[in-house]
């Protein structure tokens, strides 16, 4: 194995970009040097990140960072914009089954304070709107809706409710108090089938009673009618089946990418780019076809690197399983700086990565997928999957990244850690990552370093 | 067997019709007898319920899905060995959806099955009807007494109803020149009742107890319109239609219920009672302020039982500013 591939700073990437262009590099219409996002969008955080050096990674970042701009272009073209909130992965599959509809998650605004290093002042504005720092950073969504400076105001706003996190539910309700009409839909808390109940298999080796699948399917039917009504077309089974098939193409590629990267002897792609890529699964970053192309290019890059034994970490780095997304992207760089690498992840949307069943009626399949959401079921089931994935990825340690203020984090972290300790005996640590974590970097670093050292010490044992 | 309920939206009549004893968990003497060591962000009420279910293995505890804390508290209680006697009731949230009522119905069926497994007996229509009529009558009397009752004694009367299904009258409040207040929010346990006296000593009076254990919990109205009404349907309609809380989406019924009561009782300020980590209630503070044009004081339940000096101070200052 050669030495680890170097990651690039923003400035280094712009130099590399110029070189690539001189050599005839071609890219999609949203392409360009990464540095322009700093100048145009004030994405200051890019200056603190270290990026993968591949053109595939450049395409990924440009795709991510142009989403709001692409949404506005789509609207100008006459597309309808659907804001879908909280379910993380299911409703967008329905929306993209219709021509002329783009769906996105306003929830994604939670990364804006990170990217803009707080210069957007969204968190302060949220506070002035009554949602203070005791709520999770997704509160940035609230002023973003009001000021319209980030994402376009949706033509239809859909939000799952029920067994969802309280922060989000509370913030969405506040949004409705501000006059934004919301189409709420019920997501029951998933439970194992009881004695005498008909059991339905769900993605992710889960099961739920048929009555719950029926309930969610009925709710999704209601959403299908609303989505169809938005564009004056019927969202029927044929369209949904095509939409599911297309979504599964993306999920298959992402599944291959995860296996290629997480099971390799060292990391062929960095943790940061993997986090961003996995996020594409939930709503295709507002462009399903391009998500597929971006993911395929990353997969090809990862496979080529594995074949050439080129990695961004060394083989001695500690294999870490990561739970929950980080509010500050920089934390993923930090993990690798301290001698860790990802060997698996659960960013709260594993159901958006699992294949949607194609052997049952489409709405039934989507209902099963929605119910497989790790956040709507028992924490023990989420923990069981994490244990399985840790085994598959030969995890040496587990990190639970606590989301500041998130109500679900108060208890689930300890349950997951306890389960992992009992089942695998590997060291675990819980960290909390703020939207801009610079002030906490020494503490975060110390905790991660202690974890890495503990895991290394166990190798000798 | 005693069945402890963590929400007023689980029908006590349904438990009693199975021959078991429904109890509001916040009224249990052992419920809040000590300070719990809490991890950051854990709700003290949910933690007390988890601990209580661990201690009272001779009883059952019904958790609900209305918030993250209780939902995951139930998960934690299972890890503590409460699998056989703990139950998680899925309370539907999107009440305007046609599926929500059916979900509530199916959860009542499932709860009934659980109660049978605990040793309850099958429900007879006559038995359920009898309990519904009795509870409806008590609720009606308590609701009628609410506006004029002494706040502390009204809280005690509701607690007595939620503990043993009995009516005890609350004496009328002594007339006086006081600032009329509403207390709105989550469960207000007996350990917190001294705060009502603190308010009165400061010159205020709670004329509307809209906490989860107060007048708001008396909303379910299980009335028989005709002799041949099916008791289970009366129960279902009465409860499903009577959930007035912060968690339904949208939560307009809470505001619709509060508005006439705040107006008719000439409320001058709202105390928003919430537990640490209770996002659902905390987030309503600005909306309550905007909707009713009243000052709102956020009052956070302390982890220790009783009235903390901080809470006393805040309440005194609030009343003083409204005088």
XYZ file of C-alpha atoms in Angstrom:
784
model
C 0.000 0.000 0.000
C 1.283 3.446 -0.843
C 1.039 6.349 1.621
C -2.354 7.906 2.280
C -3.712 10.185 -0.434
C -3.557 13.759 0.718
C -6.735 15.727 1.220
C -6.933 19.231 -0.142
C -7.776 22.540 1.422
C -10.156 24.875 -0.387
C -7.271 26.866 -1.857
C -5.468 23.721 -2.955
C -8.644 22.516 -4.615
C -8.982 25.715 -6.597
C -5.403 25.320 -7.825
C -6.143 21.745 -8.750
C -9.330 22.859 -10.461
C -7.421 25.289 -12.646
C -5.000 22.522 -13.552
C -7.862 20.149 -14.373
C -9.498 22.746 -16.576
C -6.253 23.338 -18.421
C -6.228 19.600 -19.087
C -9.716 19.689 -20.588
C -11.747 18.693 -17.506
C -15.478 18.635 -18.259
C -18.186 18.919 -15.646
C -21.945 19.464 -15.316
C -23.472 22.915 -15.615
C -23.473 23.376 -11.842
C -19.728 22.773 -11.781
C -16.944 25.235 -11.114
C -14.209 25.894 -8.594
C -15.166 25.186 -5.002
C -13.907 28.567 -3.911
C -16.768 30.351 -5.618
C -19.167 29.073 -2.953
C -17.184 30.993 -0.413
C -17.449 34.212 -2.394
C -21.041 33.880 -3.582
C -22.784 31.978 -0.823
C -20.545 32.952 2.074
C -19.923 29.276 2.832
C -17.027 30.157 5.105
C -16.822 26.698 6.626
C -15.312 25.377 3.420
C -12.099 27.127 4.447
C -11.826 24.874 7.487
C -12.492 21.600 5.721
C -10.153 19.193 3.996
C -11.574 17.625 0.864
C -10.996 14.531 -1.162
C -8.890 15.315 -4.217
C -10.902 13.440 -6.850
C -12.976 15.101 -9.568
C -15.802 12.861 -8.330
C -15.637 14.560 -4.952
C -15.561 17.989 -6.584
C -18.726 17.105 -8.459
C -20.330 15.943 -5.209
C -19.527 19.195 -3.430
C -20.694 21.343 -6.302
C -23.877 19.329 -6.494
C -24.521 19.778 -2.776
C -23.654 23.434 -2.617
C -25.773 24.470 -5.599
C -28.985 22.869 -4.410
C -30.858 26.063 -3.552
C -29.772 27.637 -6.799
C -30.899 24.575 -8.770
C -34.256 24.595 -6.987
C -34.805 28.207 -7.995
C -33.914 27.382 -11.570
C -36.382 24.495 -11.519
C -39.120 26.785 -10.275
C -38.313 29.313 -12.972
C -38.763 26.504 -15.466
C -42.225 25.846 -14.049
C -41.509 22.887 -11.785
C -43.470 22.607 -8.554
C -41.443 22.607 -5.360
C -42.464 20.346 -2.498
C -41.034 20.822 0.963
C -41.103 17.470 2.674
C -40.175 17.359 6.311
C -38.929 14.805 8.790
C -39.631 11.416 7.185
C -36.159 11.446 5.591
C -36.465 9.400 2.469
C -39.977 8.250 1.632
C -42.109 11.167 0.453
C -39.445 12.368 -2.033
C -39.633 8.975 -3.756
C -43.307 9.734 -4.346
C -42.731 13.327 -5.396
C -40.063 12.417 -7.950
C -42.468 9.875 -9.450
C -44.337 12.811 -10.945
C -42.992 14.901 -13.803
C -42.336 18.520 -12.966
C -42.020 18.057 -9.204
C -38.932 18.636 -7.084
C -38.878 17.698 -3.437
C -36.394 18.854 -0.862
C -36.015 18.815 2.901
C -36.154 22.232 4.539
C -34.671 20.239 7.463
C -31.413 20.481 5.517
C -31.162 24.102 6.630
C -29.655 22.701 9.822
C -26.290 22.677 8.029
C -26.564 26.298 6.912
C -25.228 27.790 10.169
C -22.296 25.397 9.867
C -21.547 26.158 6.224
C -21.905 29.897 6.722
C -20.174 29.749 10.102
C -23.070 31.557 11.693
C -22.864 34.562 9.357
C -26.407 33.735 8.233
C -27.531 34.455 11.817
C -30.278 31.881 11.365
C -29.862 30.470 14.850
C -30.124 33.926 16.404
C -33.182 34.677 14.286
C -34.745 31.395 15.367
C -34.188 32.473 18.947
C -35.975 35.739 18.299
C -38.843 33.665 16.908
C -39.097 31.822 20.210
C -36.990 28.773 19.385
C -33.789 28.992 21.388
C -30.662 26.894 21.768
C -32.503 24.273 23.792
C -33.759 23.017 20.408
C -31.675 21.200 17.845
C -29.983 23.182 15.044
C -32.823 22.266 12.700
C -34.397 25.389 14.153
C -32.451 27.233 11.449
C -35.240 26.123 9.144
C -37.727 28.483 10.779
C -36.124 31.832 9.844
C -34.999 30.348 6.530
C -38.666 29.896 5.695
C -39.493 33.404 6.785
C -36.721 35.268 5.025
C -36.739 33.180 1.833
C -33.013 33.765 1.386
C -31.954 30.150 1.368
C -34.402 27.738 -0.210
C -37.462 28.758 -2.224
C -40.816 28.712 -0.445
C -42.420 25.376 -1.349
C -45.689 25.081 -3.248
C -46.679 22.276 -0.908
C -45.351 21.544 2.544
C -45.646 18.016 3.967
C -44.565 16.893 7.421
C -44.661 13.509 9.108
C -45.802 13.602 12.682
C -46.331 11.148 15.500
C -43.280 9.097 16.371
C -40.894 11.780 15.208
C -38.479 13.888 17.198
C -40.085 16.529 19.364
C -37.754 19.313 18.304
C -38.832 18.982 14.752
C -42.491 18.569 15.531
C -42.431 21.639 17.766
C -40.567 23.750 15.228
C -42.877 22.670 12.408
C -45.869 23.588 14.552
C -44.334 26.993 15.161
C -43.899 27.311 11.418
C -47.583 26.646 10.963
C -48.395 29.286 13.579
C -46.512 31.668 11.284
C -48.986 30.897 8.543
C -47.251 28.210 6.504
C -49.895 25.586 5.758
C -48.649 22.081 6.463
C -50.049 18.784 5.304
C -49.406 16.593 8.346
C -49.379 12.845 8.123
C -49.376 10.242 10.843
C -46.350 8.104 11.496
C -47.161 5.639 14.264
C -44.427 4.430 16.539
C -43.287 1.133 15.056
C -43.708 -1.882 17.287
C -43.101 -5.595 16.846
C -46.208 -7.555 15.830
C -48.107 -9.008 18.762
C -49.419 -12.522 19.126
C -52.119 -13.214 16.548
C -51.269 -10.128 14.483
C -50.321 -10.395 10.834
C -46.648 -9.551 10.519
C -45.233 -7.572 7.605
C -41.572 -7.687 6.732
C -39.915 -4.285 6.488
C -36.588 -3.315 4.974
C -33.670 -3.613 7.387
C -34.732 -7.007 8.750
C -37.557 -5.388 10.690
C -41.200 -6.306 11.076
C -44.369 -4.432 11.940
C -47.965 -5.487 12.334
C -50.072 -5.216 9.199
C -52.360 -2.712 10.910
C -49.482 -0.216 11.091
C -48.497 -0.780 7.473
C -52.131 -0.238 6.484
C -52.250 2.959 8.515
C -49.158 4.418 6.873
C -50.252 3.277 3.428
C -53.563 5.114 3.877
C -51.674 8.226 4.894
C -49.357 7.963 1.905
C -52.383 7.607 -0.348
C -53.573 10.948 1.031
C -50.178 12.451 0.197
C -50.251 10.916 -3.285
C -53.537 12.675 -3.944
C -52.121 15.987 -2.749
C -48.968 15.605 -4.841
C -50.982 14.630 -7.897
C -53.311 17.560 -7.309
C -50.347 19.921 -7.256
C -49.483 19.164 -10.879
C -52.928 18.088 -12.080
C -51.883 14.491 -12.642
C -52.616 11.190 -10.975
C -49.871 9.607 -8.958
C -50.905 6.050 -9.719
C -49.253 2.696 -9.066
C -47.434 2.643 -12.399
C -45.798 5.983 -11.775
C -44.961 5.040 -8.202
C -43.475 1.721 -9.314
C -41.223 3.591 -11.754
C -40.285 6.048 -9.046
C -39.418 3.251 -6.650
C -37.356 1.533 -9.299
C -35.419 4.725 -9.974
C -34.896 5.332 -6.243
C -33.624 1.788 -5.848
C -31.041 2.388 -8.575
C -29.650 5.183 -6.433
C -29.857 3.057 -3.304
C -28.038 0.160 -4.972
C -25.181 2.408 -5.995
C -24.990 3.927 -2.523
C -25.075 0.438 -1.018
C -22.159 -0.625 -3.215
C -20.300 2.534 -2.321
C -20.794 1.963 1.401
C -19.597 -1.631 1.148
C -16.617 -0.649 -1.010
C -15.512 2.092 1.341
C -16.429 0.667 4.733
C -15.165 -2.863 4.132
C -11.894 -1.886 2.430
C -8.616 -2.405 4.338
C -8.289 1.387 4.595
C -10.649 4.186 3.564
C -10.669 4.862 -0.174
C -12.878 7.924 0.378
C -12.920 10.257 3.363
C -15.566 10.177 6.095
C -16.717 13.675 5.206
C -17.520 12.867 1.586
C -19.211 9.634 2.656
C -21.506 11.536 5.011
C -22.476 13.968 2.263
C -22.973 11.186 -0.279
C -25.196 9.145 2.013
C -27.281 12.252 2.575
C -28.080 12.289 -1.140
C -30.320 9.280 -0.542
C -32.999 11.167 1.326
C -34.180 13.510 -1.423
C -31.615 13.154 -4.189
C -30.366 16.671 -3.469
C -33.290 17.888 -5.583
C -32.208 16.012 -8.730
C -32.637 12.245 -8.824
C -30.839 11.570 -12.102
C -27.858 13.677 -11.182
C -27.663 12.002 -7.775
C -27.294 8.712 -9.568
C -24.521 10.078 -11.783
C -22.671 11.670 -8.857
C -22.896 8.475 -6.818
C -21.760 6.285 -9.708
C -18.729 8.436 -10.261
C -17.813 8.249 -6.586
C -18.291 4.489 -6.615
C -16.033 4.159 -9.655
C -13.425 6.314 -7.922
C -13.593 4.245 -4.733
C -13.368 0.969 -6.626
C -10.419 2.206 -8.679
C -8.603 3.309 -5.562
C -9.190 0.005 -3.827
C -7.875 -1.809 -6.902
C -4.783 0.408 -6.893
C -4.543 0.214 -3.076
C -4.742 3.978 -2.783
C -6.400 5.184 0.377
C -7.014 8.377 2.286
C -6.153 6.688 5.571
C -3.557 4.104 6.470
C -4.491 0.511 7.233
C -3.542 0.973 10.871
C -6.300 3.503 11.489
C -9.022 2.483 13.897
C -12.286 1.292 12.389
C -15.071 3.448 13.802
C -18.821 3.074 13.503
C -20.540 6.478 13.590
C -24.056 7.133 14.875
C -26.042 10.304 13.999
C -25.116 13.087 11.613
C -22.891 15.905 12.803
C -24.059 19.505 12.845
C -20.511 20.593 11.972
C -18.969 18.813 8.999
C -15.512 19.498 10.367
C -15.988 16.742 12.943
C -15.640 14.147 10.188
C -12.220 15.524 9.226
C -11.253 15.471 12.873
C -11.976 11.766 13.165
C -9.462 10.971 10.431
C -6.928 13.493 11.685
C -6.876 11.568 14.955
C -6.330 8.150 13.444
C -9.855 6.919 12.926
C -11.798 5.937 9.833
C -15.399 5.031 9.161
C -16.392 1.405 8.823
C -20.115 2.016 9.044
C -22.675 4.665 9.819
C -26.215 5.268 10.951
C -27.068 8.880 10.213
C -30.713 8.409 11.277
C -31.914 7.437 7.816
C -30.862 3.852 7.221
C -34.346 3.299 5.783
C -33.424 5.666 2.953
C -30.502 3.417 2.048
C -32.294 0.076 2.190
C -33.936 -1.113 -1.000
C -37.648 -0.422 -1.272
C -39.518 -3.679 -1.864
C -40.558 -4.060 -5.492
C -42.571 -7.234 -5.030
C -45.512 -5.626 -3.234
C -47.874 -2.831 -4.363
C -45.969 0.478 -4.489
C -47.770 2.309 -1.685
C -47.468 -0.763 0.493
C -43.749 -0.844 -0.249
C -43.349 2.818 0.638
C -45.331 2.361 3.829
C -43.004 -0.445 4.852
C -40.002 1.717 4.042
C -41.326 4.658 6.035
C -41.991 2.388 8.995
C -38.431 1.080 8.842
C -37.192 4.530 9.895
C -34.744 3.857 12.749
C -36.101 6.869 14.628
C -39.744 5.755 14.765
C -39.160 2.341 16.276
C -37.791 0.994 19.523
C -34.257 2.111 20.275
C -33.397 -1.551 20.852
C -34.103 -2.248 17.177
C -31.887 0.606 16.071
C -29.206 -0.677 18.417
C -29.566 -4.217 17.037
C -28.906 -2.999 13.508
C -25.929 -0.987 14.673
C -24.517 -4.109 16.297
C -25.023 -6.080 13.071
C -23.379 -3.354 11.015
C -20.510 -3.039 13.490
C -19.873 -6.752 13.121
C -20.010 -6.547 9.336
C -17.605 -3.597 9.272
C -15.367 -5.123 11.993
C -15.791 -1.972 14.058
C -13.217 -1.438 16.764
C -15.051 1.470 18.399
C -18.347 3.339 18.286
C -18.994 7.072 18.283
C -22.394 8.463 19.122
C -22.613 12.010 17.950
C -25.142 13.800 20.025
C -27.124 16.530 18.316
C -27.260 19.613 20.560
C -30.723 20.013 22.055
C -32.232 17.024 20.247
C -34.765 15.384 22.527
C -34.194 11.879 21.212
C -30.505 12.032 22.028
C -31.147 12.408 25.739
C -31.801 8.721 26.200
C -31.140 6.731 23.046
C -27.372 7.194 23.121
C -27.040 5.374 26.410
C -29.323 2.548 25.265
C -27.298 2.079 22.075
C -23.986 2.236 23.889
C -25.107 -0.264 26.491
C -26.277 -2.676 23.799
C -23.040 -2.331 21.839
C -20.950 -2.798 24.981
C -22.860 -5.938 25.919
C -22.884 -7.464 22.447
C -19.491 -6.457 21.124
C -17.457 -5.226 24.053
C -15.914 -2.449 21.976
C -15.198 0.990 23.424
C -17.805 3.673 22.833
C -17.913 7.394 23.318
C -20.633 10.020 23.098
C -19.713 13.435 21.813
C -21.794 16.510 21.137
C -21.059 18.455 17.984
C -22.326 22.024 17.748
C -23.023 23.745 14.428
C -19.624 25.381 14.551
C -17.516 23.271 16.858
C -14.233 25.184 16.746
C -14.409 26.225 20.384
C -14.983 22.622 21.379
C -12.358 21.085 19.117
C -9.874 20.443 21.952
C -12.536 18.613 23.964
C -13.881 16.736 20.970
C -10.389 15.863 19.892
C -9.450 14.598 23.328
C -12.496 12.379 23.526
C -12.023 10.954 20.053
C -8.327 10.478 20.650
C -9.002 8.599 23.867
C -11.389 6.348 21.969
C -8.879 5.690 19.201
C -6.107 4.956 21.688
C -8.338 2.630 23.689
C -9.288 0.748 20.545
C -5.638 0.493 19.495
C -4.624 -0.758 22.907
C -7.208 -3.532 22.622
C -5.496 -4.758 19.436
C -2.408 -5.576 21.430
C -4.479 -7.474 23.977
C -53.974 -4.825 40.148
C -53.091 -1.165 39.778
C -52.484 0.213 36.280
C -50.602 3.509 36.275
C -51.298 5.866 33.395
C -48.827 8.471 32.169
C -51.455 10.406 30.224
C -55.038 11.493 30.828
C -55.860 10.410 27.258
C -55.752 6.732 28.166
C -59.313 5.952 29.261
C -59.402 5.067 32.943
C -62.914 3.702 32.343
C -61.472 1.111 29.987
C -59.079 -0.123 32.684
C -61.765 -0.192 35.329
C -64.188 -2.021 33.044
C -61.552 -4.759 32.871
C -61.665 -5.026 36.650
C -58.315 -3.323 37.255
C -57.488 -0.115 39.117
C -56.489 2.863 36.946
C -54.231 5.416 38.609
C -52.756 8.627 37.300
C -49.045 8.011 37.775
C -48.362 11.596 38.885
C -50.640 11.076 41.865
C -48.740 8.068 43.190
C -47.066 8.828 46.539
C -43.790 7.172 45.488
C -43.749 8.819 42.077
C -41.757 11.907 42.892
C -40.293 11.232 46.267
C -36.691 11.987 45.499
C -34.305 13.724 43.153
C -33.198 11.590 40.227
C -29.711 11.738 38.787
C -30.464 12.736 35.214
C -28.401 12.551 32.063
C -28.334 15.807 30.146
C -31.649 16.548 28.501
C -33.628 13.737 30.114
C -37.080 14.795 31.263
C -37.537 14.344 34.999
C -41.154 13.238 34.547
C -40.229 10.521 32.058
C -37.363 9.439 34.280
C -39.656 9.280 37.297
C -42.031 7.073 35.278
C -39.179 4.760 34.282
C -37.935 4.516 37.864
C -41.446 4.037 39.174
C -42.091 1.174 36.762
C -38.908 -0.459 38.006
C -39.905 -0.161 41.648
C -43.569 -1.130 41.260
C -43.154 -4.468 39.548
C -46.462 -5.510 41.129
C -48.284 -2.916 39.022
C -48.528 -2.052 35.332
C -47.454 1.217 33.750
C -48.937 2.528 30.514
C -46.571 4.859 28.700
C -47.649 6.881 25.669
C -45.985 7.895 22.431
C -46.837 11.572 22.747
C -43.246 12.703 23.181
C -39.721 11.477 22.616
C -39.037 11.339 26.309
C -41.880 9.017 27.239
C -41.474 6.936 24.098
C -37.828 6.340 24.778
C -38.501 6.139 28.496
C -40.591 3.104 27.672
C -37.608 1.669 25.759
C -35.458 2.239 28.829
C -38.035 0.630 31.093
C -37.909 -2.514 28.971
C -34.159 -2.677 29.448
C -34.844 -2.473 33.170
C -36.970 -5.614 32.935
C -40.440 -4.073 32.619
C -41.441 -6.094 29.570
C -44.427 -7.899 30.985
C -46.145 -5.130 32.861
C -45.336 -2.055 30.785
C -47.340 -0.997 27.779
C -46.762 1.700 25.178
C -49.973 3.239 23.900
C -49.662 4.849 20.486
C -51.665 8.048 20.738
C -52.365 9.364 17.246
C -51.241 12.881 16.520
C -52.735 13.923 13.196
C -56.301 14.057 14.496
C -57.792 15.406 11.268
C -56.631 12.370 9.326
C -59.327 9.718 8.917
C -56.848 7.058 9.984
C -56.163 8.608 13.399
C -59.414 7.524 15.014
C -58.974 3.997 13.691
C -55.479 3.937 15.095
C -56.836 5.017 18.479
C -59.502 2.312 18.285
C -56.927 -0.371 17.504
C -54.764 0.789 20.383
C -57.704 0.487 22.765
C -58.196 -3.079 21.531
C -54.526 -3.834 22.053
C -54.589 -2.283 25.519
C -57.631 -4.419 26.305
C -55.692 -7.523 25.339
C -52.826 -6.425 27.569
C -55.206 -5.889 30.478
C -56.597 -9.387 30.018
C -53.064 -10.767 30.116
C -52.539 -8.907 33.382
C -55.502 -10.741 34.873
C -58.318 -8.374 33.989
C -61.676 -9.741 33.015
C -63.408 -9.303 29.641
C -65.383 -6.105 29.351
C -69.161 -6.282 29.271
C -71.131 -3.506 27.569
C -73.095 -2.942 30.779
C -69.938 -2.697 32.866
C -68.315 -0.243 30.494
C -71.494 1.789 30.255
C -71.692 2.009 34.039
C -68.098 3.257 34.307
C -68.558 5.730 31.485
C -71.628 7.218 33.097
C -69.950 7.442 36.483
C -66.789 9.062 35.162
C -68.756 11.441 32.927
C -70.774 12.612 35.900
C -67.683 13.254 38.018
C -65.943 15.069 35.204
C -68.970 17.242 34.706
C -69.072 18.183 38.393
C -65.356 18.886 38.489
C -65.549 21.023 35.359
C -68.403 22.986 36.836
C -66.452 23.568 40.040
C -63.233 24.548 38.300
C -63.683 28.293 37.732
C -64.441 29.155 41.338
C -62.427 26.560 43.250
C -59.352 27.097 45.302
C -56.462 26.130 43.030
C -54.777 23.764 45.461
C -57.961 22.014 46.439
C -59.125 21.744 42.854
C -55.821 20.067 41.990
C -56.384 17.689 44.879
C -59.953 16.964 43.742
C -58.810 16.127 40.217
C -56.017 13.990 41.627
C -58.492 12.132 43.802
C -60.651 11.499 40.744
C -57.663 10.294 38.759
C -56.485 8.115 41.632
C -59.628 6.380 42.763
C -62.306 7.501 40.334
C -64.154 9.334 43.079
C -65.523 12.834 43.412
C -64.496 15.081 46.241
C -65.673 18.632 46.140
C -63.181 21.452 46.145
C -64.121 24.441 48.285
C -64.563 27.773 46.607
C -61.633 30.155 46.665
C -61.808 32.989 49.113
C -62.707 36.179 47.268
C -60.014 38.788 47.277
C -58.115 41.196 45.149
C -55.829 38.843 43.276
C -54.190 38.550 39.884
C -55.927 35.844 37.874
C -53.511 33.439 36.251
C -53.625 30.328 34.141
C -51.144 27.525 34.455
C -50.725 25.669 31.193
C -48.455 22.772 30.409
C -47.408 19.220 31.194
C -48.127 17.096 34.259
C -48.348 19.125 37.462
C -47.660 16.555 40.159
C -48.656 16.674 43.808
C -45.024 17.443 44.599
C -45.501 20.727 42.752
C -48.724 21.823 44.404
C -46.918 24.047 46.930
C -46.267 26.379 43.993
C -49.973 27.157 43.905
C -49.757 28.403 47.467
C -46.686 30.415 46.619
C -48.700 32.108 43.914
C -51.524 32.880 46.277
C -49.188 34.228 48.901
C -47.762 36.517 46.243
C -51.204 37.858 45.412
C -52.060 35.700 42.438
C -54.543 32.911 41.937
C -54.717 30.134 39.386
C -58.201 30.370 37.920
C -57.409 27.978 35.085
C -55.311 24.889 35.669
C -54.703 23.743 32.122
C -51.906 21.349 32.950
C -52.063 17.718 31.992
C -53.270 16.870 35.462
C -55.710 19.777 35.757
C -58.948 20.896 34.182
C -57.706 20.132 30.679
C -57.516 16.472 31.593
C -61.274 16.525 32.143
C -62.020 17.207 28.481
C -63.080 13.738 27.372
C -66.840 13.769 27.316
C -68.343 10.297 27.079
C -72.031 11.088 26.834
C -74.727 8.671 25.705
C -77.034 10.386 23.240
C -79.343 7.392 23.089
C -79.939 4.309 25.219
C -78.760 1.985 22.503
C -75.431 3.728 21.945
C -72.615 1.211 21.886
C -70.488 1.946 25.001
C -67.194 1.269 23.251
C -68.069 3.783 20.533
C -69.028 6.342 23.181
C -65.667 5.787 24.860
C -63.810 6.038 21.567
C -65.597 9.192 20.434
C -65.428 10.826 23.844
C -61.699 10.344 24.264
C -60.549 10.739 20.702
C -62.565 13.923 20.366
C -61.488 15.145 23.792
C -57.729 15.162 23.466
C -56.784 18.763 24.119
C -53.030 18.871 24.256
C -49.869 20.305 22.795
C -48.796 17.255 20.804
C -51.601 16.870 18.207
C -50.816 18.302 14.795
C -52.074 20.852 14.241
C -52.581 21.740 17.900
C -55.426 24.152 17.218
C -57.781 22.365 19.627
C -55.595 23.455 22.514
C -55.987 27.092 21.512
C -59.695 26.724 20.819
C -60.167 25.270 24.291
C -58.040 27.869 26.051
C -59.438 30.986 24.402
C -62.924 31.218 25.970
C -61.663 30.128 29.370
C -58.881 32.678 29.460
C -61.339 35.364 28.465
C -64.238 34.478 30.739
C -61.970 34.064 33.767
C -60.193 37.329 33.023
C -56.764 35.740 33.057
C -53.952 38.288 33.090
C -50.951 36.029 32.700
C -50.000 32.487 31.771
C -47.520 30.320 33.614
C -46.171 27.788 31.129
C -45.237 24.731 33.140
C -42.789 22.369 31.510
C -40.135 19.801 32.244
C -36.512 19.967 31.148
C -36.226 18.793 27.582
C -39.932 19.251 26.858
C -39.654 20.825 23.439
C -43.337 20.508 22.702
C -44.421 22.836 25.503
C -41.429 25.154 25.422
C -41.972 25.891 21.753
C -45.529 27.015 22.422
C -44.536 29.927 24.645
C -44.300 32.517 21.845
C -47.407 31.164 20.127
C -49.395 31.424 23.361
C -48.165 34.968 23.811
C -49.140 35.922 20.278
C -52.482 34.125 20.289
C -53.795 35.564 23.533
C -51.817 38.744 23.983
C -50.920 37.746 27.524
C -47.567 37.658 29.284
C -46.205 34.124 29.537
C -43.811 32.997 32.249
C -41.853 29.834 31.500
C -41.571 27.792 34.665
C -39.380 24.737 34.483
C -40.023 21.817 36.795
C -36.987 21.191 38.943
C -35.559 17.727 39.322
C -36.191 17.833 43.035
C -39.732 17.669 44.406
C -41.277 20.788 45.915
C -41.017 24.494 45.246
C -37.431 25.537 44.617
C -36.302 29.014 45.661
C -35.747 29.841 41.989
C -39.307 28.879 41.027
C -40.723 30.783 43.994
C -38.763 33.846 43.049
C -39.886 33.740 39.427
C -43.517 33.308 40.364
C -43.417 36.113 42.894
C -41.816 38.437 40.372
C -44.360 37.492 37.720
C -47.319 38.251 39.949
C -45.705 41.478 41.084
C -45.308 42.687 37.514
C -48.960 41.986 36.785
C -50.377 43.760 39.820
